[in-house]
Each structure stands twice: as structure tokens, then as C-alpha cells.
CSV table of C-alpha atoms and ligand atoms in Angstrom, one decimal:
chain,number,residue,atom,x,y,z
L,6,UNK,CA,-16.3,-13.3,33.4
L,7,UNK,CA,-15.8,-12.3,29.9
L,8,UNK,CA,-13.9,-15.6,28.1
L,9,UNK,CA,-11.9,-13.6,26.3
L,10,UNK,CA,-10.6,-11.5,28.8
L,11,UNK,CA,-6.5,-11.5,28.7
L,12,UNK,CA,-5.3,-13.4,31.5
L,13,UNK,CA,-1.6,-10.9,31.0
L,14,UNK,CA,-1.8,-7.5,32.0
L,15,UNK,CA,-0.4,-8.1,35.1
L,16,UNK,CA,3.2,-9.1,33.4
L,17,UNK,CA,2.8,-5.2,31.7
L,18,UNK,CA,2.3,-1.8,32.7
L,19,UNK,CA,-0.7,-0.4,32.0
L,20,UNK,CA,-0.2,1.5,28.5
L,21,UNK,CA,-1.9,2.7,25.0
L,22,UNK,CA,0.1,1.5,21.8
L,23,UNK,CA,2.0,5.1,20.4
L,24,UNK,CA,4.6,3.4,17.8
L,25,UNK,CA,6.9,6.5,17.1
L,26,UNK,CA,9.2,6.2,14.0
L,27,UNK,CA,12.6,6.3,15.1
L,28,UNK,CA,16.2,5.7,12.9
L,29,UNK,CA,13.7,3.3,10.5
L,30,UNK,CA,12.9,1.4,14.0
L,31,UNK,CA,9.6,0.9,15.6
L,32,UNK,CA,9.6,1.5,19.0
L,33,UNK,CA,6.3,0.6,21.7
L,34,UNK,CA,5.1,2.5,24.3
L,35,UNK,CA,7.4,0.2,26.2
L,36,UNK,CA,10.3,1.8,25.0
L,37,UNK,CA,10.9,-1.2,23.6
L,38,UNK,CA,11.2,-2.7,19.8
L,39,UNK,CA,8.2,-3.5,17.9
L,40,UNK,CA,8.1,-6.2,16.6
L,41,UNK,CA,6.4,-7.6,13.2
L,42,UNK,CA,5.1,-10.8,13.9
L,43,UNK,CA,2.9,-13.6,12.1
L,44,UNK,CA,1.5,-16.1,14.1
L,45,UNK,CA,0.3,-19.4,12.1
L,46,UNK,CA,-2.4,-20.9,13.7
L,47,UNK,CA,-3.0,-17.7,16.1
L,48,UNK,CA,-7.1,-18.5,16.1
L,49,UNK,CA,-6.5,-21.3,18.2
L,50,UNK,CA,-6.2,-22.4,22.0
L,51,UNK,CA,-2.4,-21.6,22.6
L,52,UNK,CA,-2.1,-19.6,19.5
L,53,UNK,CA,-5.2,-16.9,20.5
L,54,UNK,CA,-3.1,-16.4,24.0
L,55,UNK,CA,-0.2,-15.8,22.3
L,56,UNK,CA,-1.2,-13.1,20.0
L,57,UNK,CA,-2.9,-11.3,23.4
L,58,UNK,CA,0.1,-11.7,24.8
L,59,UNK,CA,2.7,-10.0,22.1
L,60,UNK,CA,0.2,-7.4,21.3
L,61,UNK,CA,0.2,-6.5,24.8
L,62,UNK,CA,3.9,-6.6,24.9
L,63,UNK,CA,3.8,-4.0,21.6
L,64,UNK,CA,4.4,-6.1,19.1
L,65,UNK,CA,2.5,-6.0,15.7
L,66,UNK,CA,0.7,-9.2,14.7
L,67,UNK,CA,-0.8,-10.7,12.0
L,68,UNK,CA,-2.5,-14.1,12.9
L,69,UNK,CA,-2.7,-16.7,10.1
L,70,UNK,CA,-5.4,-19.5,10.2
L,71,UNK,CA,-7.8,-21.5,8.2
L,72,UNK,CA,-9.3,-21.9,11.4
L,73,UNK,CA,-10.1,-25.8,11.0
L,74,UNK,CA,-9.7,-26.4,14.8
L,75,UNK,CA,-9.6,-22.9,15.6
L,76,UNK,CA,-12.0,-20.1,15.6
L,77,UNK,CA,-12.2,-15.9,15.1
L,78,UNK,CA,-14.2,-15.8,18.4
L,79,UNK,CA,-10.7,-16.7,19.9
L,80,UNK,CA,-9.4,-13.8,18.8
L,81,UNK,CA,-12.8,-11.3,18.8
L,82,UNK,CA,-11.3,-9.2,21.7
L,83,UNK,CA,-8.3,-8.3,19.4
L,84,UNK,CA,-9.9,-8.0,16.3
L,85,UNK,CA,-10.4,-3.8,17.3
L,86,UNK,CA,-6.6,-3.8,18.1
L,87,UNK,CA,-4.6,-1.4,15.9
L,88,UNK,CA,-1.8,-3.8,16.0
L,89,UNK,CA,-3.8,-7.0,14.9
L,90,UNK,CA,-4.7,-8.6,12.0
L,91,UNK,CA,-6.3,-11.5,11.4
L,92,UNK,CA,-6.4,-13.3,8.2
L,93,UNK,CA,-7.9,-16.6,6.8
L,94,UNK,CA,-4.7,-18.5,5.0
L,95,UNK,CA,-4.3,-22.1,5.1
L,96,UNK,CA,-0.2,-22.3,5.4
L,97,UNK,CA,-0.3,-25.6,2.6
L,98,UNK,CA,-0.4,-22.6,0.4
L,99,UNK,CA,2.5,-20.4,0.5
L,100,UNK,CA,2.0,-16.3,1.7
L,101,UNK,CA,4.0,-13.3,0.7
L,102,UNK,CA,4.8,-10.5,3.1
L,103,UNK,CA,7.9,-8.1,3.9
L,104,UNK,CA,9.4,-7.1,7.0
L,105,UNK,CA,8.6,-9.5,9.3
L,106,UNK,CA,11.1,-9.9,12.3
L,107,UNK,CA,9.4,-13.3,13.8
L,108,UNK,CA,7.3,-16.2,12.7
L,109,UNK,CA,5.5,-18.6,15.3
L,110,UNK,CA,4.2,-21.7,14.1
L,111,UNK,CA,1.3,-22.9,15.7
L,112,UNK,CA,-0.8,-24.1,12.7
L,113,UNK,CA,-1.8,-27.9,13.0
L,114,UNK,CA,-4.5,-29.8,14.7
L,115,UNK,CA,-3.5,-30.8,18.2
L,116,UNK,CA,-5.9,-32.9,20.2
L,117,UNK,CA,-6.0,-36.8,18.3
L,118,UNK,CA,-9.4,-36.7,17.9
L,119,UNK,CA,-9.0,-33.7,15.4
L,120,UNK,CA,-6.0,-34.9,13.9
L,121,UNK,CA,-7.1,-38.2,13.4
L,122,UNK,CA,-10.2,-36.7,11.6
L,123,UNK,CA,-8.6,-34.8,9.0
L,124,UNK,CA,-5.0,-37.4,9.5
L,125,UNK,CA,-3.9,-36.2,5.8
L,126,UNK,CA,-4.6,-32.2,6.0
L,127,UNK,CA,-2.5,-32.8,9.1
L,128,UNK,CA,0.4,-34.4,7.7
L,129,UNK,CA,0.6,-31.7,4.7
L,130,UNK,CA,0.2,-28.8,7.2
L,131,UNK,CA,2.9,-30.2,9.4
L,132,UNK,CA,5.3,-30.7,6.5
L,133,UNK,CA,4.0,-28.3,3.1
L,134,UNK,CA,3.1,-25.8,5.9
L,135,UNK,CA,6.1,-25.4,7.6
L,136,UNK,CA,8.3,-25.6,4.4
L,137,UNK,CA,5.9,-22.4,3.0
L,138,UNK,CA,6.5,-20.7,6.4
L,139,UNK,CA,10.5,-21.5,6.7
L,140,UNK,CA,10.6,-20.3,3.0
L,141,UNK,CA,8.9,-16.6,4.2
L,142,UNK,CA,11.1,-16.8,7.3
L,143,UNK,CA,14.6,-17.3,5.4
L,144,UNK,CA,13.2,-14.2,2.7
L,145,UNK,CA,12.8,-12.0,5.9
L,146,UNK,CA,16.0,-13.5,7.7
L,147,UNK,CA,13.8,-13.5,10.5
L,148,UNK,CA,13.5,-15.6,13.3
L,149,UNK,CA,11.0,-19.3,13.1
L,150,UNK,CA,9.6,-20.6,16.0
L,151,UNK,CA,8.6,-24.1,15.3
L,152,UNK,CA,5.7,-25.6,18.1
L,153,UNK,CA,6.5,-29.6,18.0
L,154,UNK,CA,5.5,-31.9,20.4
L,155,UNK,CA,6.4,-34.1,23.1
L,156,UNK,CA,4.4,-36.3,20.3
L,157,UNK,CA,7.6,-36.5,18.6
L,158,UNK,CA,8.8,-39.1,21.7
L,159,UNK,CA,6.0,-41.7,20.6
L,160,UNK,CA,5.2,-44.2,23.4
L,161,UNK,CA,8.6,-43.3,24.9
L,162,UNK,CA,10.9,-46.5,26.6
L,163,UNK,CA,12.8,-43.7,28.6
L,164,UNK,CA,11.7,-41.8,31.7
L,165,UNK,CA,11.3,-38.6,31.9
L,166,UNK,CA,12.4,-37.9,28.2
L,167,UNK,CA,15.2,-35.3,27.5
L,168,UNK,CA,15.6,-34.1,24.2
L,169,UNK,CA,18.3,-36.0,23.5
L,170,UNK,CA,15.6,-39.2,23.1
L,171,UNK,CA,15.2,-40.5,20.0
L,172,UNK,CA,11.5,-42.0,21.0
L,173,UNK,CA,9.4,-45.0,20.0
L,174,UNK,CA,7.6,-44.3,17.5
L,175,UNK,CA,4.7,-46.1,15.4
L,176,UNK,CA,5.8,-44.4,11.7
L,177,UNK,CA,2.3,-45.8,10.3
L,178,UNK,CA,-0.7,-45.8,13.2
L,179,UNK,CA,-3.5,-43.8,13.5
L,180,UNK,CA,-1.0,-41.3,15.4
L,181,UNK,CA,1.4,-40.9,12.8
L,182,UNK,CA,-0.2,-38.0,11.0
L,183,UNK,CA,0.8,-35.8,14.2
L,184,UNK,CA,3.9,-37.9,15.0
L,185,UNK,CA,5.9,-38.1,12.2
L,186,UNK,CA,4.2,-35.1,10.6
L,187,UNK,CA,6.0,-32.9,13.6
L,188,UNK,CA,9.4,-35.0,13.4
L,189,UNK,CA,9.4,-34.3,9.6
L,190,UNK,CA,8.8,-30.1,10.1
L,191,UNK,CA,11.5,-30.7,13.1
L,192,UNK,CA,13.8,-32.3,10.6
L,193,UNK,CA,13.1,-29.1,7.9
L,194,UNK,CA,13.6,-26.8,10.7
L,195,UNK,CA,17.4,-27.9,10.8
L,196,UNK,CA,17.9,-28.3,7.2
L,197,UNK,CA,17.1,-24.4,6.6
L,198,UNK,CA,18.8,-23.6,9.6
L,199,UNK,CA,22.1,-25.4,8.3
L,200,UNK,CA,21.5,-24.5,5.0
L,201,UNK,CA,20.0,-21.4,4.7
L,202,UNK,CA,21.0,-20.3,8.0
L,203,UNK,CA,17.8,-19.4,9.3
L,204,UNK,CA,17.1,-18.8,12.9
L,205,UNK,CA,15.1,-21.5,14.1
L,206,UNK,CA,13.6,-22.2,17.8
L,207,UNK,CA,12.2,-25.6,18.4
L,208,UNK,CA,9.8,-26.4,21.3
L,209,UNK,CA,8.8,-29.5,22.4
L,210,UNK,CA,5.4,-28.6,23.9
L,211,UNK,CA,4.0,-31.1,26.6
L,212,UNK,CA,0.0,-31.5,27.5
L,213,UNK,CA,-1.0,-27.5,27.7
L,214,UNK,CA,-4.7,-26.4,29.0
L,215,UNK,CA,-6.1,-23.5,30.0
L,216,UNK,CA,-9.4,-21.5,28.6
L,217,UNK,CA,-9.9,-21.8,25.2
L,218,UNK,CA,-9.5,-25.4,25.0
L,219,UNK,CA,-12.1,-26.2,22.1
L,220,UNK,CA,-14.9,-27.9,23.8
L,221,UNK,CA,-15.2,-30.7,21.3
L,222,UNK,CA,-11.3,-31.2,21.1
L,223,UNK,CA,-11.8,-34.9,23.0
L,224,UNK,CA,-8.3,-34.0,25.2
L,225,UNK,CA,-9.0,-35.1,28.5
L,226,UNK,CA,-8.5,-32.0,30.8
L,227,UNK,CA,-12.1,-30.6,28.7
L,228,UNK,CA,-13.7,-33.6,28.4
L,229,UNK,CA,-13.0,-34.4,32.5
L,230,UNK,CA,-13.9,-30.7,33.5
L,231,UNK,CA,-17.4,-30.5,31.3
L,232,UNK,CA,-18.2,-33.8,32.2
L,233,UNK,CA,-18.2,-33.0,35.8
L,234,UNK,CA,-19.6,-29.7,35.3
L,235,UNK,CA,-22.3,-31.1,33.5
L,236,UNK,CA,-22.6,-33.8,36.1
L,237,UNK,CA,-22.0,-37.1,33.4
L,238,UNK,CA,-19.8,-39.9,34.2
L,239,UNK,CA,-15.8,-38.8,33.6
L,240,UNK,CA,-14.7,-41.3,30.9
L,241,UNK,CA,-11.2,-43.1,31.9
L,242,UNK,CA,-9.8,-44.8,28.6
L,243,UNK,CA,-8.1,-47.9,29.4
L,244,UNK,CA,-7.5,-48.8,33.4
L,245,UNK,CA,-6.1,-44.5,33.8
L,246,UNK,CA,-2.5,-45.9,34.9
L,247,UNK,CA,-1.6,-44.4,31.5
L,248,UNK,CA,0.8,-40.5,32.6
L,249,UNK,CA,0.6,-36.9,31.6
L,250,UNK,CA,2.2,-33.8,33.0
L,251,UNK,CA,-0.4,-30.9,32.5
L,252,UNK,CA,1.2,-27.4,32.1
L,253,UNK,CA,-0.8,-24.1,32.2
L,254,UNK,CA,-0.7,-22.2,28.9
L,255,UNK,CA,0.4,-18.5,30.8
L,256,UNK,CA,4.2,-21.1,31.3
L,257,UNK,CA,4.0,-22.1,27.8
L,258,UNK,CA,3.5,-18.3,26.3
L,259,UNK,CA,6.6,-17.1,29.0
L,260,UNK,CA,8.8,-20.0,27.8
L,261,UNK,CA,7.9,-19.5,23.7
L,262,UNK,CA,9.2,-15.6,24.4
L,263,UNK,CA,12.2,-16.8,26.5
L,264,UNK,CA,13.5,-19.3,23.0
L,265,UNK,CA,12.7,-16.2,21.0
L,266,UNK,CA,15.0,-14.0,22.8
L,267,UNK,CA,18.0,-16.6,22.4
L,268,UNK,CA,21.1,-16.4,19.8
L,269,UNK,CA,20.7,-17.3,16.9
L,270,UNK,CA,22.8,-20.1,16.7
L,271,UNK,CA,20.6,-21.6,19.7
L,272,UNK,CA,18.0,-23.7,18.2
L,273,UNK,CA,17.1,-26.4,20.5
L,274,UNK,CA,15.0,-28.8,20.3
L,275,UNK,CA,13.9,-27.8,24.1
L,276,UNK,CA,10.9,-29.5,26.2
L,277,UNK,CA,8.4,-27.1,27.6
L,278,UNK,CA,6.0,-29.0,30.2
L,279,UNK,CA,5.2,-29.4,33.5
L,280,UNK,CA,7.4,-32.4,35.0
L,281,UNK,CA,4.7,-33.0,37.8
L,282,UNK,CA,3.8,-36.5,36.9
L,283,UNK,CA,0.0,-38.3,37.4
L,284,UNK,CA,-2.2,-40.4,36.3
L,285,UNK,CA,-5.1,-40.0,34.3
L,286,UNK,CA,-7.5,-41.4,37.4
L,287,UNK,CA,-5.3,-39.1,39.8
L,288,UNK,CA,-5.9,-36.3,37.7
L,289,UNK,CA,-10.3,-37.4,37.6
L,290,UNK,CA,-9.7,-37.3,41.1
L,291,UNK,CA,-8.6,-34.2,41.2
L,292,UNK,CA,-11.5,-32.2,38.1
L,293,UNK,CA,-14.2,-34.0,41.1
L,294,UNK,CA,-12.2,-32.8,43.9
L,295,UNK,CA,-11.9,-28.9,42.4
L,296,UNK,CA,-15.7,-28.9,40.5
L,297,UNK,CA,-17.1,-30.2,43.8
L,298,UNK,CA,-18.7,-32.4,41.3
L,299,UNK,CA,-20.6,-36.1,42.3
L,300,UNK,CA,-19.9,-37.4,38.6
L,301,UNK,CA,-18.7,-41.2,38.5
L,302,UNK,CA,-15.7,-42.7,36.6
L,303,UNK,CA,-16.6,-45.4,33.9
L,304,UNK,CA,-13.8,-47.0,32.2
L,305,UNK,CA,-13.8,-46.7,27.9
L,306,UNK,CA,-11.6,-48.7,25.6
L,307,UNK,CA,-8.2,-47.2,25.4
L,308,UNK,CA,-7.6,-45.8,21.6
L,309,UNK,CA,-4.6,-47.5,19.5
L,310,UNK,CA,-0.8,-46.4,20.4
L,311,UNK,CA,-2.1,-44.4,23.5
L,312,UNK,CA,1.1,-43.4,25.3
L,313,UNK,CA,1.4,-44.8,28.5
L,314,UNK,CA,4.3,-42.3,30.4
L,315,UNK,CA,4.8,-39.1,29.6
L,316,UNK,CA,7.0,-36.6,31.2
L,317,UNK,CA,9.5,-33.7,30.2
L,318,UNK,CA,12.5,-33.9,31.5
L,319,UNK,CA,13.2,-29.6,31.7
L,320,UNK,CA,16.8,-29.6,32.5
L,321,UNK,CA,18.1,-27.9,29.3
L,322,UNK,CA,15.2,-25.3,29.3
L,323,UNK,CA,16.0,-24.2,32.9
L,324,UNK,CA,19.5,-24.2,32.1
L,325,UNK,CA,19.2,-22.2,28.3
L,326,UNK,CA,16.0,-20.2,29.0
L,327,UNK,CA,16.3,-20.1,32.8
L,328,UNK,CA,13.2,-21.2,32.5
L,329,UNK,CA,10.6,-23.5,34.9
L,330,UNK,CA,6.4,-24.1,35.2
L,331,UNK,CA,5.4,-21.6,37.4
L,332,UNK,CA,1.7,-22.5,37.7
L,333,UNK,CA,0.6,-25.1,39.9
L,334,UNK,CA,-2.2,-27.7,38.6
L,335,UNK,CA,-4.6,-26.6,40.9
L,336,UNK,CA,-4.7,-23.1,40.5
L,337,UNK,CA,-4.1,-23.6,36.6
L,338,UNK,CA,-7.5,-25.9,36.5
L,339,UNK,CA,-9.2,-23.1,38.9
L,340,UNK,CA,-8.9,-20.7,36.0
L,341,UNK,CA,-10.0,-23.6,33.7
L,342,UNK,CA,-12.7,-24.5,35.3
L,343,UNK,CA,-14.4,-20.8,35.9
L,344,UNK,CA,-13.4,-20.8,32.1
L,345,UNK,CA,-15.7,-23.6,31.2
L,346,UNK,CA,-18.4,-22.6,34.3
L,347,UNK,CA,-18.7,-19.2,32.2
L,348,UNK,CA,-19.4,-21.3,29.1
L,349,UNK,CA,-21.9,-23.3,30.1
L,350,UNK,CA,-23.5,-20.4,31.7
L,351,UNK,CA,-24.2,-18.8,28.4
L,352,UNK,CA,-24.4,-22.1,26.6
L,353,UNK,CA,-25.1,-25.2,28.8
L,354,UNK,CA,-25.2,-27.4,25.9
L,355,UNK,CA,-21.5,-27.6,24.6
L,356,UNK,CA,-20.7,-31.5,23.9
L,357,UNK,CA,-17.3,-33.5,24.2
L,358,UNK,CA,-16.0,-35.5,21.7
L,359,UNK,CA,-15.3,-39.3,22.3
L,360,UNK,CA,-13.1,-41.6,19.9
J,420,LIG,P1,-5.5,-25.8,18.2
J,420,LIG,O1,-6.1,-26.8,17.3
J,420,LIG,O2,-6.4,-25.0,19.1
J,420,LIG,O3,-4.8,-24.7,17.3
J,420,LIG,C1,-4.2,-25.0,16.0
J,420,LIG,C2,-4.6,-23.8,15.1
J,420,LIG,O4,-4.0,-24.1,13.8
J,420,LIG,C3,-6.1,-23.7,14.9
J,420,LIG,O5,-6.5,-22.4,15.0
J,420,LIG,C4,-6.3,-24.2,13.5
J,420,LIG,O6,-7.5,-23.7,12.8
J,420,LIG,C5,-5.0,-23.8,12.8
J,420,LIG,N1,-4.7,-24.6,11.6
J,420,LIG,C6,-4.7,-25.9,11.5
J,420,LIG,N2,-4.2,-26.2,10.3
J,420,LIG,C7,-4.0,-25.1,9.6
J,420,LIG,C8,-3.5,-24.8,8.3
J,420,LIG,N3,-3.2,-25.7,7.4
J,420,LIG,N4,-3.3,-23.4,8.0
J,420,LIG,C9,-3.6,-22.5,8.9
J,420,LIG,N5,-4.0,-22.7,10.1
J,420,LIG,C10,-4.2,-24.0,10.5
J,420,LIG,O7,-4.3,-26.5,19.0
J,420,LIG,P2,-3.4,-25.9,20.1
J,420,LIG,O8,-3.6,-26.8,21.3
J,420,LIG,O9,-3.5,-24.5,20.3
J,420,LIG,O10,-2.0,-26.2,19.5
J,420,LIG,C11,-1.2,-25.2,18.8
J,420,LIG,C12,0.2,-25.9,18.4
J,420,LIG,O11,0.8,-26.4,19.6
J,420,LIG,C13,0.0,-27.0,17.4
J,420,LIG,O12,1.0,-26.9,16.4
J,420,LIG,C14,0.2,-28.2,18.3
J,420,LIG,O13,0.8,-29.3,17.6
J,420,LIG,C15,1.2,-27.7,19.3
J,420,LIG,N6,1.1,-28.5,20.6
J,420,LIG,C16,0.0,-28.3,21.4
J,420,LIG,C17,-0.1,-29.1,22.6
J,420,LIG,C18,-1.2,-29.0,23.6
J,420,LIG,O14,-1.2,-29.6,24.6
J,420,LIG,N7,-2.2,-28.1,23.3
J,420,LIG,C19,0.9,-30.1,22.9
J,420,LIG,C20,2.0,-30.2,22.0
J,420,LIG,C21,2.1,-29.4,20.8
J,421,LIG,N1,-8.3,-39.7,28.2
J,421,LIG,C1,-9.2,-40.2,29.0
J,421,LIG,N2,-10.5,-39.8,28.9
J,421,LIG,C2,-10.9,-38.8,28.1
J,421,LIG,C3,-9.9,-38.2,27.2
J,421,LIG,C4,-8.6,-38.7,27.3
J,421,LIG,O1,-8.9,-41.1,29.8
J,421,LIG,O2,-12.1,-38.5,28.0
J,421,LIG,C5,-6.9,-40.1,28.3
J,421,LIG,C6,-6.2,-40.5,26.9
J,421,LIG,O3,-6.5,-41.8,26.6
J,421,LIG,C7,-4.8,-40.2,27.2
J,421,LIG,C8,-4.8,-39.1,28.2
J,421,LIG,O4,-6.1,-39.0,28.7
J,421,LIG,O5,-4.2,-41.3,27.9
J,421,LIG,C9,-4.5,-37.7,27.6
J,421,LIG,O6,-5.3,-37.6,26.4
J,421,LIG,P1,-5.4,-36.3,25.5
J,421,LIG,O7,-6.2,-36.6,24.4
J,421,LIG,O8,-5.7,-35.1,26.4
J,421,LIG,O9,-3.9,-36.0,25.1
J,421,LIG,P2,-2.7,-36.9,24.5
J,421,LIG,O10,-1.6,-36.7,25.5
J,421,LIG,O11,-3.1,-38.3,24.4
J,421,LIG,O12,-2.3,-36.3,23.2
């Protein structure tokens, strides 16, 4: 299977890209408007699936990315695409550009252990970043999609945790960087939305996987599925009573459009996750169950403000974007898995990273 292979044709009909000029509007072969879009961040694991998925749709992109955690090979089956671009830009430093309709902001280092490494490029991203990028959205008057996190609930007292939540958060750990570096862009997002007006979307994205999770990204659905693949011991931090929901990036991409397409004046915050619940040793059970693997489970000191619950409640996106998970768990990690089989296939020496 080629790993880059698109994973989205099926939502489109089969078609070439023929923009015609019409009445100063692009239009697709779609019939529909192209769009000019820049994703921030598009070189990475949800970014790279969004950027196949708009082009697909007919949009025009323009991918931004320093690529710290992310990488051009995410991206090499687009790189051909008349509609593409990809260019290196870190977004502390501001970019220029015209007519753009839509800006989705993806850039920042997700998984803790890459945060963690780099905890003060991540706080200046979140926050310098995202004021460069609301600055070229509010020249453009075009619509800003900002990606936060269910990060933004901390080690949250309330269960399942609506956006209405405050959360619990430690405003100087080693999580903070992510943390309050996402509540401060969150906290931007509004103020050039009140002040400036600007048309601001913010999701709250819960645990997403899928192929193109960076193999050294330490998150646990890679590290579980390589370690079983590669027949090591799966490492449980702490006693694996500790919650995540898992949700499968194709849900993610569909809800990101569905925000997009909302009025302006509707600018969330709205949770985008999977509210199946489990453990961290359900969910080992589970990678051994679908790998077929014979790994064992050791048990690994938990790292500092782990959260121990976590779980969206989606009421308000079903409600505003009609809008639910749609992939279960097992066949989401069936595509994850033949992602990572593929890998190792070319590769069979790709290591995890451990705190
Ligand atoms: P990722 O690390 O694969 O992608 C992030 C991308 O941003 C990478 O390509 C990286 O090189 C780029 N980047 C980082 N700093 C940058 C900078 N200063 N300038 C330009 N590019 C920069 O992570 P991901 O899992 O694809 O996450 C994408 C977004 O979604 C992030 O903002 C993350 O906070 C958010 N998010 C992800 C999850 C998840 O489970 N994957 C959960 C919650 C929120
Ligand atoms: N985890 C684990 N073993 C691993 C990697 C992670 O037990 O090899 C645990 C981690 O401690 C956390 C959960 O799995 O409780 C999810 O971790 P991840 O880094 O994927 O994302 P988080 O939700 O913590 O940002």
C-alpha cells in the first residue's frame, strides 16, 4: 500500500481540476467555489490529510510549515498537484499574501514528548503564531480556523467535559507549554473576533490517529501499535486506569469542514472527539487483539500532570455542525495498523520515543 495514498476519494467524484474564470470567481470542476486556502502546519499528521482532502474537494492550497514535527514526505503525493504549494515558514514570523478566503491553523507540536522538547518554541508558536496568522486572516477578512485542544481542559474534575468547562489546569508544569499556550491563542482568537470582527472557528480536538502519526511522536496509539508489530513489550505508564477517547482523523477532517461552512458569527469553542471512553490497558488489549501480536504489557512511571479522564462531551457539535464520529475504533486502528505494517515493511527499524 502506498502510505501516502489518500484515504478520500470516495467522499468525491472522480474529476481533473479545470478552474474556469467566472464573474472574478473561481469555480472547481465541482461546480463548486474554489477556494484559496493556507494551511499552517499542513506537513503534519492531521494537517497532511487535510490539505489531500481540500485539494480533492478543489480548493487551492498553500501549506505552511517549518516542519519541526512534520515532514514534506507527508505531503510528497501532492507536491505535483497544480493546486498545491508547499512552503517552509515558521508562523513566529509573520507572512504576507492576498486573497486568501480561509486559514487553518494546525501549526504546533502535538504529542508531549515533542512539545515538551522544544516547551518554549511551543509556547511562542501557539501565541506569536497565531497572532501572525489572525493578523493575515483579518487583512483577507477571511475565515480562521483555530485547532485547540481538549488540552485546554487540563486534568479535568468534570465528566465528560463540555465546552462550557473551565478545566484544571497546572499554569506552570511541564504541560503548560501546550496547555496554556492553546488557551492563550483561544483567548486571541475572541479578541480579533470581537474586535476586529474576524471569523474565527475554534475546535477543541480530542486524541486523533490514523496514518501519518510520526513514529517517534511517543503518543500511545504508535508507540502500542509498533511495539506490538515489532513484537517488544507495550509500555503502560502508571497502573493504565488513566482515559482517552481515540477518534479517527477521516471524523476530524469532516468536522474541521463542517465549522468552516458555519456563519460567521458562530465561533465555538466546539469539542471534536470520539466520546467512546477506555482505558489505556483496554485499549493495549485491544493493538494485541487486532495485531495478533504476543507482546507483553510492562508498567513505566507515569509522566508529571498526566490526565487521568478524558472524554468530549459532543452535544453542541452534533447540535451546530450536525455532526458525530463516524469511524469505529476498530476499523480506524485496522487502517492504522496496515499503515504502520507498510512502514516497517520498507523500514523495519523505525523507533518510539519514551519520556
Ligand atoms: P503534528 O506535530 O504532526 O503537526 C504539527 C505541524 O505543525 C508539523 O508539521 C510541524 O512541523 C508544524 N509546526 C510546528 N511549529 C510550527 C511553526 N512554528 N511554524 C510552522 N509550522 C510549525 O501534530 P498533529 O497531531 O497533526 O496536530 C496538528 C494540530 O492539531 C496541532 O495544533 C495540535 O495541537 C492539534 N491537536 C492534535 C491532536 C491529536 O491528537 N493529534 C489533539 C489535539 C489538538
Ligand atoms: N501512554 C502509555 N504508554 C505509552 C504512551 C502513552 O501508557 O507508550 C499513556 C499516557 O501516559 C497517557 C495516554 O497513554 O495517559 C495518552 O498518551 P498520549 O501521549 O497519546 O496523549 P495525551 O492524551 O497524554 O496527550
Amino acid at each position: 500500500m502506498d502510505k501516502n495514498k489518500t484515504s478520500y476519494s470516495h467522499f468525491f467524484p472522480k474529476h481533473s481540476f479545470h478552474p474556469c474564470f467566472y464573474s472574478y470567481i473561481w469555480t472547481n470542476q465541482n461546480g463548486g467555489i474554489m477556494k484559496h486556502v493556507i494551511i499552517a502546519g499542513g506537513a503534519g499528521f492531521i494537517g497532511s490529510h487535510l490539505c489531500e482532502y481540500l485539494l480533492h474537494k478543489g480548493d487551492r492550497v498553500i501549506c505552511l510549515d517549518n516542519f519541526r514535527t512534520g515532514h514534506p514526505k507527508n505531503v510528497s503525493a501532492l507536491t505535483n498537484h497544480p493546486y498545491f504549494k508547499l512552503v517552509e515558514h515558521d508562523i513566529t514570523m509573520p507572512y504576507m499574501i492576498k486573497g486568501i478566503d480561509e486559514i487553518y491553523n494546525l501549526a504546533c507540536p502535538a504529542s508531549p514528548i515533542h512539545y515538551q522538547d522544544s516547551p518554549i518554541e511551543t509556547t511562542k508558536t501557539s501565541v506569536i503564531g497565531t497572532l501572525n496568522l489572525l493578523e493575515l486572516a483579518r487583512e483577507n477578512h477571511c475565515r480562521f480556523l483555530q485547532a485547540s485542544t481538549s488540552e485546554v481542559y487540563g486534568d479535568p474534575e468534570v465528566h465528560p467535559q463540555p465546552e462550557s468547562y473551565w478545566g484544571h489546569v497546572n499554569p506552570n508544569g511541564i504541560r503548560s507549554c501546550y496547555d496554556v499556550g492553546k488557551r492563550c491563542a483561544e483567548s486571541l482568537c475572541m479578541d480579533y473576533h470581537r474586535r476586529y470582527g474576524v471569523a474565527v472557528k475554534i475546535i477543541r480536538i480530542f486524541n486523533t490517529y490514523g496514518p501519518r502519526m510520526a513514529c517517534d511522536d511517543g503518543r500511545v496509539v504508535s508507540n502500542f501499535i509498533l511495539q506490538a508489530l515489532q513484537g517488544k513489550d507495550l509500555t503502560i505508564y502508571g497502573n493504565g486506569m488513566q482515559t482517552r477517547s481515540f477518534q479517527y482523523v477521516d471524523d476530524l477532517i469532516q468536522g474541521m469542514e463542517r465549522i468552516m461552512s458555519t456563519p460567521d458569527s458562530f465561533t465555538g469553542p466546539v469539542n471534536l472527539g470520539n466520546p467512546e471512553e477506555h482505558t489505556i490497558l483496554e485499549f493495549a488489549e485491544r493493538i494485541l487483539e487486532l495485531t495478533g501480536s504476543r507482546s507483553r504489557m510492562v508498567f513505566r512511571p507515569l509522566p508529571a500532570d498526566d490526565p487521568k479522564r478524558r472524554n468530549p462531551d459532543i452535544t453542541l457539535a452534533r447540535q451546530a455542525l450536525d455532526w458525530h464520529p463516524r469511524i469505529s475504533l476498530r476499523e480506524g486502528l485496522q487502517q492504522t495498523i496496515a499503515y504502520y505494517r507498510n512502514l516497517l515493511a520498507e523500514s523495519p527499524s523505525q523507533n518510539i520515543s519514551r519520556p
